[in-house]
Each structure stands twice: as C-alpha cells, then as structure tokens.
C-alpha cells in the first residue's frame, strides 16, 4: 500500500511515517502542501491522509482540488478540528473518512486498510 501523507507537523509526520514503515506501508510524506500537484502527476496512491490545518492553504480546499481533477483516491482527514460543521464540509467536498487528533495509531491503520480495499 502506498499512502500520501500531507501533514505539516514534523514530529507527528515522522511518527506516522515510522509507524507505517513497521507495517510495510510505503509513505510519501509532504509538509508543504504546495508540492501536491507535482506528486499527483508522478505517483498513484492507495489513500491520501490529509491534515486540514496546513501552512499555505486549507485542507478542505485540497479535497476540492483532488476531486475536481477526477481523482477517486480515498481521502482520510486527520485533524484537530472536531466540530460537526468541519466534518460535514469535508464529506461534502469528497472526503471518505475523518479521524480527529489525538488518535490511536492502530485505529488509523485499520481505517487505511478499510479504505484501500474499496
């Protein structure tokens, strides 16, 4: 399985990447969401894990960007935003799952496996 992780928090990104590595999951991790367009041209991913609070744009806008290009790759939101309006907006834009921080790494892994089977 190949995952695209879009997370600007260095410590969290590193820990997720290490956890995935233990489970034989290839992870392409970017901290700068402006690199997304080039990555989507070069790689195919089984699941995209996306933080909503990023440095240069809103994660919600990246969901729209991905879906407007016809990409059907499952998108799992991983964020500190817990309010229902944020969840609703993400699902309406095309997200497939939503997990709030803090989270259990095993739950993230279970959700990724479920999404990759679709």
Short mmCIF file of C-alpha atoms in Angstrom, two decimals:
data_model
loop_
_atom_site.label_atom_id
_atom_site.label_comp_id
_atom_site.label_asym_id
_atom_site.label_seq_id
_atom_site.Cartn_x
_atom_site.Cartn_y
_atom_site.Cartn_z
CA UNK A 1 0.00 0.00 0.00
CA UNK A 2 1.26 3.50 -0.86
CA UNK A 3 -0.01 6.40 1.26
CA UNK A 4 0.33 10.13 0.65
CA UNK A 5 0.60 11.90 4.00
CA UNK A 6 0.02 15.65 3.94
CA UNK A 7 0.97 16.85 7.42
CA UNK A 8 2.98 19.96 8.30
CA UNK A 9 3.73 18.95 11.90
CA UNK A 10 7.21 17.44 11.72
CA UNK A 11 7.03 15.33 14.89
CA UNK A 12 3.64 13.87 14.02
CA UNK A 13 4.62 13.24 10.40
CA UNK A 14 7.77 11.41 11.44
CA UNK A 15 5.94 9.25 13.97
CA UNK A 16 3.20 8.32 11.49
CA UNK A 17 5.78 7.52 8.83
CA UNK A 18 7.70 5.27 11.27
CA UNK A 19 4.51 3.50 12.34
CA UNK A 20 3.53 2.86 8.73
CA UNK A 21 7.01 1.56 7.98
CA UNK A 22 6.62 -1.03 10.75
CA UNK A 23 3.51 -2.21 8.92
CA UNK A 24 5.14 -2.30 5.47
CA UNK A 25 3.24 0.74 4.21
CA UNK A 26 5.11 2.94 1.76
CA UNK A 27 4.60 6.55 2.73
CA UNK A 28 5.23 9.67 0.72
CA UNK A 29 5.10 12.49 3.25
CA UNK A 30 4.94 16.16 2.38
CA UNK A 31 4.99 19.04 4.85
CA UNK A 32 4.40 21.67 2.17
CA UNK A 33 1.04 21.15 0.52
CA UNK A 34 2.15 23.23 -2.47
CA UNK A 35 4.04 20.13 -3.67
CA UNK A 36 0.77 18.22 -4.12
CA UNK A 37 0.14 18.96 -7.81
CA UNK A 38 3.53 17.59 -8.88
CA UNK A 39 3.22 14.49 -6.70
CA UNK A 40 -0.18 13.64 -8.13
CA UNK A 41 1.33 13.73 -11.63
CA UNK A 42 4.13 11.32 -10.71
CA UNK A 43 2.65 8.84 -8.21
CA UNK A 44 -0.53 6.89 -7.65
CA UNK A 45 -1.66 6.43 -4.07
CA UNK A 46 -3.99 3.97 -2.38
CA UNK A 47 -5.08 6.51 0.24
CA UNK A 48 -4.38 10.17 0.95
CA UNK A 49 -4.12 11.17 4.64
CA UNK A 50 -4.75 14.89 4.89
CA UNK A 51 -4.46 17.35 7.75
CA UNK A 52 -6.85 20.30 7.48
CA UNK A 53 -4.72 22.90 9.27
CA UNK A 54 -1.80 23.50 6.93
CA UNK A 55 0.74 26.25 6.37
CA UNK A 56 -0.28 27.62 2.99
CA UNK A 57 -3.90 26.64 2.35
CA UNK A 58 -6.92 25.00 3.90
CA UNK A 59 -7.02 21.22 3.72
CA UNK A 60 -10.65 21.50 2.69
CA UNK A 61 -9.53 23.25 -0.50
CA UNK A 62 -7.14 20.38 -1.26
CA UNK A 63 -10.05 17.93 -1.12
CA UNK A 64 -11.81 20.01 -3.76
CA UNK A 65 -8.63 20.28 -5.83
CA UNK A 66 -8.19 16.50 -5.83
CA UNK A 67 -11.82 15.73 -6.66
CA UNK A 68 -12.04 18.36 -9.41
CA UNK A 69 -9.24 16.52 -11.20
CA UNK A 70 -11.34 13.36 -11.28
CA UNK A 71 -9.20 11.50 -8.77
CA UNK A 72 -11.09 8.88 -6.81
CA UNK A 73 -8.28 8.05 -4.36
CA UNK A 74 -9.81 7.72 -0.88
CA UNK A 75 -9.10 10.70 1.36
CA UNK A 76 -8.84 10.27 5.12
CA UNK A 77 -8.90 13.51 7.08
CA UNK A 78 -6.63 13.55 10.14
CA UNK A 79 -7.18 16.75 12.08
CA UNK A 80 -7.67 18.50 15.40
CA UNK A 81 -10.94 20.01 14.12
CA UNK A 82 -13.70 18.18 15.96
CA UNK A 83 -16.80 20.20 15.13
CA UNK A 84 -19.60 18.74 13.07
CA UNK A 85 -19.56 21.60 10.55
CA UNK A 86 -15.95 20.81 9.64
CA UNK A 87 -16.78 17.13 9.20
CA UNK A 88 -19.81 17.99 7.08
CA UNK A 89 -17.79 20.31 4.83
CA UNK A 90 -15.12 17.68 4.26
CA UNK A 91 -17.59 14.94 3.41
CA UNK A 92 -19.50 17.26 1.06
CA UNK A 93 -16.23 18.09 -0.72
CA UNK A 94 -15.42 14.41 -1.19
CA UNK A 95 -13.54 13.10 1.86
CA UNK A 96 -14.08 9.42 2.64
CA UNK A 97 -13.22 9.28 6.35
CA UNK A 98 -12.48 11.66 9.21
CA UNK A 99 -10.31 10.94 12.26
CA UNK A 100 -9.62 13.51 14.97
CA UNK A 101 -6.40 14.10 16.87
CA UNK A 102 -5.32 12.75 19.22
CA UNK A 103 -5.81 9.28 17.77
CA UNK A 104 -4.65 5.73 18.27
CA UNK A 105 -2.19 4.69 15.53
CA UNK A 106 -3.85 1.30 15.28
CA UNK A 107 -7.20 2.93 14.51
CA UNK A 108 -5.56 4.95 11.75
CA UNK A 109 -4.11 1.75 10.32
CA UNK A 110 -7.49 -0.03 10.47
CA UNK A 111 -9.18 2.83 8.66
CA UNK A 112 -6.47 2.92 5.98
CA UNK A 113 -6.82 -0.78 5.35
CA UNK A 114 -10.59 -0.43 5.04
CA UNK A 115 -10.29 2.48 2.60
CA UNK A 116 -7.67 0.76 0.47
CA UNK A 117 -9.99 -2.23 -0.06
CA UNK A 118 -12.69 -0.07 -1.68
#
